[in-house]
Short mmCIF file of C-alpha atoms in Angstrom, two decimals:
data_model
loop_
_atom_site.label_atom_id
_atom_site.label_comp_id
_atom_site.label_asym_id
_atom_site.label_seq_id
_atom_site.Cartn_x
_atom_site.Cartn_y
_atom_site.Cartn_z
CA UNK A 94 -126.18 -94.39 208.40
CA UNK A 95 -122.56 -96.18 207.83
CA UNK A 96 -122.54 -96.31 204.92
CA UNK A 97 -123.43 -91.97 204.43
CA UNK A 98 -119.78 -91.86 207.26
CA UNK A 99 -117.72 -93.46 204.50
CA UNK A 100 -118.72 -91.27 201.79
CA UNK A 101 -118.25 -88.26 203.71
CA UNK A 102 -114.72 -89.35 204.63
CA UNK A 103 -114.03 -90.37 201.30
CA UNK A 104 -115.10 -87.13 199.83
CA UNK A 105 -113.00 -85.06 203.12
CA UNK A 106 -109.90 -87.14 201.90
CA UNK A 107 -111.03 -86.45 198.16
CA UNK A 108 -111.32 -82.47 198.49
CA UNK A 109 -107.49 -82.66 200.85
CA UNK A 110 -106.28 -84.33 197.94
CA UNK A 111 -107.39 -81.56 195.12
CA UNK A 112 -106.85 -78.54 197.55
CA UNK A 113 -103.11 -80.21 198.22
CA UNK A 114 -103.32 -80.67 194.09
CA UNK A 115 -103.67 -77.34 193.19
CA UNK A 116 -102.27 -75.56 196.42
CA UNK A 117 -98.31 -74.69 194.37
CA UNK A 118 -95.25 -76.28 196.63
CA UNK A 119 -93.52 -73.29 196.30
CA UNK A 120 -93.94 -69.92 197.86
CA UNK A 121 -94.63 -68.35 194.94
CA UNK A 122 -95.28 -65.25 196.72
CA UNK A 123 -92.15 -65.01 198.40
CA UNK A 124 -90.04 -65.70 194.86
CA UNK A 125 -91.65 -63.37 193.28
CA UNK A 126 -90.79 -60.66 196.23
CA UNK A 127 -87.49 -62.33 196.01
CA UNK A 128 -86.27 -61.96 192.58
CA UNK A 129 -87.51 -58.74 192.12
CA UNK A 130 -85.64 -57.43 194.66
CA UNK A 131 -82.25 -58.62 192.20
CA UNK A 132 -84.15 -56.78 189.39
CA UNK A 133 -85.34 -59.18 187.49
CA UNK A 134 -88.68 -59.56 186.50
CA UNK A 135 -91.07 -62.62 186.71
CA UNK A 136 -93.27 -64.30 183.49
CA UNK A 137 -93.76 -67.44 185.46
CA UNK A 138 -92.23 -69.92 187.60
CA UNK A 139 -93.60 -74.14 187.93
CA UNK A 140 -91.81 -76.78 190.13
CA UNK A 141 -89.14 -78.20 188.25
CA UNK A 142 -87.29 -81.52 187.17
CA UNK A 143 -85.28 -81.42 190.53
CA UNK A 144 -87.09 -81.55 193.97
CA UNK A 145 -86.42 -78.56 196.15
CA UNK A 146 -86.16 -76.32 193.36
CA UNK A 147 -88.68 -74.33 191.48
CA UNK A 148 -87.70 -72.87 187.99
CA UNK A 149 -88.07 -68.87 186.96
CA UNK A 150 -88.39 -67.58 183.56
CA UNK A 151 -87.66 -64.14 183.60
CA UNK A 152 -86.56 -61.22 181.53
CA UNK A 153 -83.51 -62.94 182.03
CA UNK A 154 -83.25 -66.19 180.94
CA UNK A 155 -84.09 -69.29 183.47
CA UNK A 156 -83.13 -69.29 187.13
CA UNK A 157 -83.94 -71.76 189.72
CA UNK A 158 -84.78 -71.17 193.06
CA UNK A 159 -85.70 -73.14 196.39
CA UNK A 160 -89.09 -73.43 197.37
CA UNK A 161 -89.11 -71.02 199.93
CA UNK A 162 -87.49 -68.08 197.93
CA UNK A 163 -84.92 -67.46 199.82
CA UNK A 164 -81.76 -68.96 197.72
CA UNK A 165 -81.30 -68.28 194.58
CA UNK A 166 -79.02 -70.50 191.90
CA UNK A 167 -77.10 -69.12 189.13
CA UNK A 168 -75.75 -70.95 186.31
CA UNK A 169 -76.75 -74.40 184.60
CA UNK A 170 -78.17 -77.94 185.84
CA UNK A 171 -77.16 -80.84 183.88
CA UNK A 172 -79.39 -84.17 184.05
CA UNK A 173 -76.31 -86.48 184.61
CA UNK A 174 -78.62 -89.83 184.13
CA UNK A 175 -80.05 -88.28 181.13
CA UNK A 176 -77.23 -86.14 180.00
CA UNK A 177 -78.12 -83.16 178.80
CA UNK A 178 -78.64 -79.58 180.49
CA UNK A 179 -81.92 -78.86 182.38
CA UNK A 180 -82.08 -75.76 181.84
CA UNK A 181 -81.90 -75.76 177.80
CA UNK A 182 -84.45 -78.48 177.56
CA UNK A 183 -86.46 -76.21 179.63
CA UNK A 184 -86.10 -73.02 177.88
CA UNK A 185 -86.64 -74.53 174.35
CA UNK A 186 -90.72 -73.99 175.12
CA UNK A 187 -90.85 -71.08 176.24
CA UNK A 188 -88.60 -69.84 173.46
CA UNK A 189 -91.23 -71.82 171.04
CA UNK A 190 -94.15 -69.85 172.39
CA UNK A 191 -92.44 -66.63 172.65
CA UNK A 192 -91.37 -66.84 168.39
CA UNK A 193 -94.75 -67.50 167.82
CA UNK A 194 -95.74 -64.06 168.79
CA UNK A 195 -93.60 -62.23 166.93
CA UNK A 196 -93.86 -61.46 163.26
CA UNK A 197 -91.73 -58.31 162.98
CA UNK A 198 -88.73 -59.73 162.16
CA UNK A 199 -86.80 -59.63 158.91
CA UNK A 200 -87.44 -62.47 156.50
CA UNK A 201 -85.52 -63.62 154.05
CA UNK A 202 -87.59 -66.87 152.40
CA UNK A 203 -86.84 -69.50 150.69
CA UNK A 204 -88.20 -70.84 147.84
CA UNK A 205 -88.35 -75.09 149.26
CA UNK A 206 -88.65 -74.35 152.53
CA UNK A 207 -88.02 -76.86 155.07
CA UNK A 208 -87.09 -75.31 158.04
CA UNK A 209 -87.45 -71.71 160.51
CA UNK A 210 -84.90 -70.60 162.19
CA UNK A 211 -84.65 -67.53 164.36
CA UNK A 212 -81.66 -65.31 164.18
CA UNK A 213 -80.98 -62.91 166.58
CA UNK A 214 -78.37 -59.93 164.77
CA UNK A 215 -75.85 -56.89 164.63
CA UNK A 216 -75.34 -55.83 161.51
CA UNK A 217 -71.13 -54.43 163.53
CA UNK A 218 -70.77 -58.17 164.43
CA UNK A 219 -67.86 -59.63 161.95
CA UNK A 220 -70.09 -63.13 162.17
CA UNK A 221 -73.09 -61.65 161.75
CA UNK A 222 -71.82 -60.41 158.08
CA UNK A 223 -70.66 -63.41 157.49
CA UNK A 224 -73.89 -65.12 157.91
CA UNK A 225 -75.35 -62.56 155.46
CA UNK A 226 -73.09 -63.38 152.78
CA UNK A 227 -73.84 -66.64 152.88
CA UNK A 228 -78.32 -66.05 153.59
CA UNK A 229 -78.85 -67.23 149.47
CA UNK A 230 -76.77 -71.14 150.84
CA UNK A 231 -78.90 -71.02 152.83
CA UNK A 232 -82.15 -70.60 150.74
CA UNK A 233 -80.85 -73.37 148.96
CA UNK A 234 -80.61 -75.60 151.65
CA UNK A 235 -84.73 -74.63 152.87
CA UNK A 236 -83.56 -72.77 154.93
CA UNK A 237 -85.44 -69.69 155.56
CA UNK A 238 -83.97 -66.94 157.98
CA UNK A 239 -85.57 -64.99 160.40
CA UNK A 240 -83.47 -61.95 161.89
CA UNK A 241 -84.55 -60.56 165.12
CA UNK A 242 -82.35 -57.45 166.46
CA UNK A 243 -79.55 -57.72 169.23
CA UNK A 244 -77.84 -54.59 169.32
CA UNK A 245 -75.21 -55.67 171.80
CA UNK A 246 -74.08 -52.00 173.20
CA UNK A 247 -77.97 -52.03 174.29
CA UNK A 248 -80.56 -50.21 174.22
CA UNK A 249 -79.22 -46.52 173.56
CA UNK A 250 -76.04 -47.89 170.92
CA UNK A 251 -74.99 -46.41 167.59
CA UNK A 252 -75.87 -50.62 166.35
CA UNK A 253 -78.79 -50.16 168.62
CA UNK A 254 -80.04 -47.12 166.38
CA UNK A 255 -79.01 -48.16 163.17
CA UNK A 256 -81.75 -51.22 163.72
CA UNK A 257 -83.33 -49.21 164.34
CA UNK A 258 -82.90 -47.58 161.41
CA UNK A 259 -83.05 -50.74 159.38
CA UNK A 260 -86.60 -51.84 161.04
CA UNK A 261 -88.39 -48.21 159.63
CA UNK A 262 -86.43 -48.85 156.25
CA UNK A 263 -89.37 -48.91 153.63
CA UNK A 264 -87.46 -51.76 151.76
CA UNK A 265 -86.20 -53.73 155.34
CA UNK A 266 -84.52 -56.33 153.34
CA UNK A 267 -82.26 -54.02 151.77
CA UNK A 268 -81.35 -52.11 154.15
CA UNK A 269 -80.21 -55.21 156.30
CA UNK A 270 -78.03 -55.34 153.31
CA UNK A 271 -76.51 -52.37 153.74
CA UNK A 272 -76.43 -51.94 157.47
CA UNK A 273 -74.54 -56.15 156.70
CA UNK A 274 -71.92 -54.87 153.39
CA UNK A 275 -70.43 -52.11 156.35
CA UNK A 276 -72.25 -49.21 154.19
CA UNK A 277 -74.65 -46.65 156.15
CA UNK A 278 -78.49 -46.86 156.58
CA UNK A 279 -80.25 -43.09 156.64
CA UNK A 280 -81.84 -42.73 159.79
CA UNK A 281 -84.97 -42.97 160.27
CA UNK A 282 -87.12 -42.95 163.56
CA UNK A 283 -90.62 -44.81 163.75
CA UNK A 284 -92.27 -47.05 166.76
CA UNK A 285 -89.85 -50.59 166.00
CA UNK A 286 -89.70 -53.33 167.45
CA UNK A 287 -85.99 -53.27 168.28
CA UNK A 288 -86.08 -52.69 172.69
CA UNK A 289 -88.77 -55.63 172.64
CA UNK A 290 -86.23 -57.46 170.33
CA UNK A 291 -83.63 -56.68 172.96
CA UNK A 292 -85.66 -57.76 175.83
CA UNK A 293 -86.77 -61.28 174.15
CA UNK A 294 -82.89 -62.07 173.41
CA UNK A 295 -81.89 -61.76 176.67
CA UNK A 296 -85.39 -63.18 178.33
CA UNK A 297 -84.04 -66.11 175.77
CA UNK A 298 -81.06 -66.14 177.34
CA UNK A 299 -78.58 -64.53 174.12
CA UNK A 300 -75.27 -63.12 175.59
CA UNK A 301 -74.12 -62.24 171.91
CA UNK A 302 -74.87 -62.95 168.16
CA UNK A 303 -75.67 -64.78 166.29
CA UNK A 304 -77.50 -66.88 167.80
CA UNK A 305 -80.08 -69.35 166.50
CA UNK A 306 -83.36 -70.47 167.59
CA UNK A 307 -83.94 -73.61 165.89
CA UNK A 308 -88.07 -74.66 165.26
CA UNK A 309 -87.43 -76.83 168.87
CA UNK A 310 -86.33 -73.92 171.01
CA UNK A 311 -83.09 -74.72 171.16
CA UNK A 312 -80.27 -71.41 170.54
CA UNK A 313 -77.51 -71.93 169.02
CA UNK A 314 -74.68 -69.00 169.90
CA UNK A 315 -72.71 -67.92 167.41
CA UNK A 316 -72.22 -68.52 163.65
CA UNK A 317 -72.92 -72.40 162.09
CA UNK A 318 -72.18 -72.87 158.13
CA UNK A 319 -74.15 -74.08 155.45
CA UNK A 320 -73.50 -77.94 156.42
CA UNK A 321 -73.84 -77.81 159.82
CA UNK A 322 -76.99 -75.56 160.26
CA UNK A 323 -79.01 -78.21 158.20
CA UNK A 324 -77.19 -81.27 159.96
CA UNK A 325 -78.53 -79.93 163.36
CA UNK A 326 -82.49 -79.39 161.60
CA UNK A 327 -82.78 -82.68 160.37
CA UNK A 328 -81.35 -84.41 163.66
#
């Protein structure tokens, strides 16, 4: 009888521990509700490396929220001990997962491919044009470039319409080449991914173009000369 009582007590302790482990240490419902009121769409959330804070991936990037959902933190969290930005470290696997779902990019493929980078681009951006002028050099260095659209003026802007025309063109690469050279692209309408690319870019934290995403999920804002990019890819 005593052994049976001990067994029941042990099972009770195990069930309580399992329940505690399965129950999030944060108020998921209130966090979602509060962020929705701020105009943010929650993609996912989980406990963060910072005690008392939840990391929430949204349509406008990564944010940190108190466990009860009543306090919202906008900005970077720096890990002093490891000398790194918590935001960037947590965003990398999120970006990788999101990019795996996309095959509607415009690709400039290297013959001897060693690296693949994804670039959010806008044909009206000066540094985007400079990067594009060096596409052959990127390819010679073994870097395949995949473009996603990010109209800096937002959806409905002239640049967004130009990007839509590029993605609707029969020869998308030639249309991109013309646009990056400052030449006009014939207006064509079709079902296209430009609005979705723009939303993905916002979720990644893109604020300007070009924005380069490495295979690791790291995002580098701005133009990078070929040698610099090769160095960052091989470090």
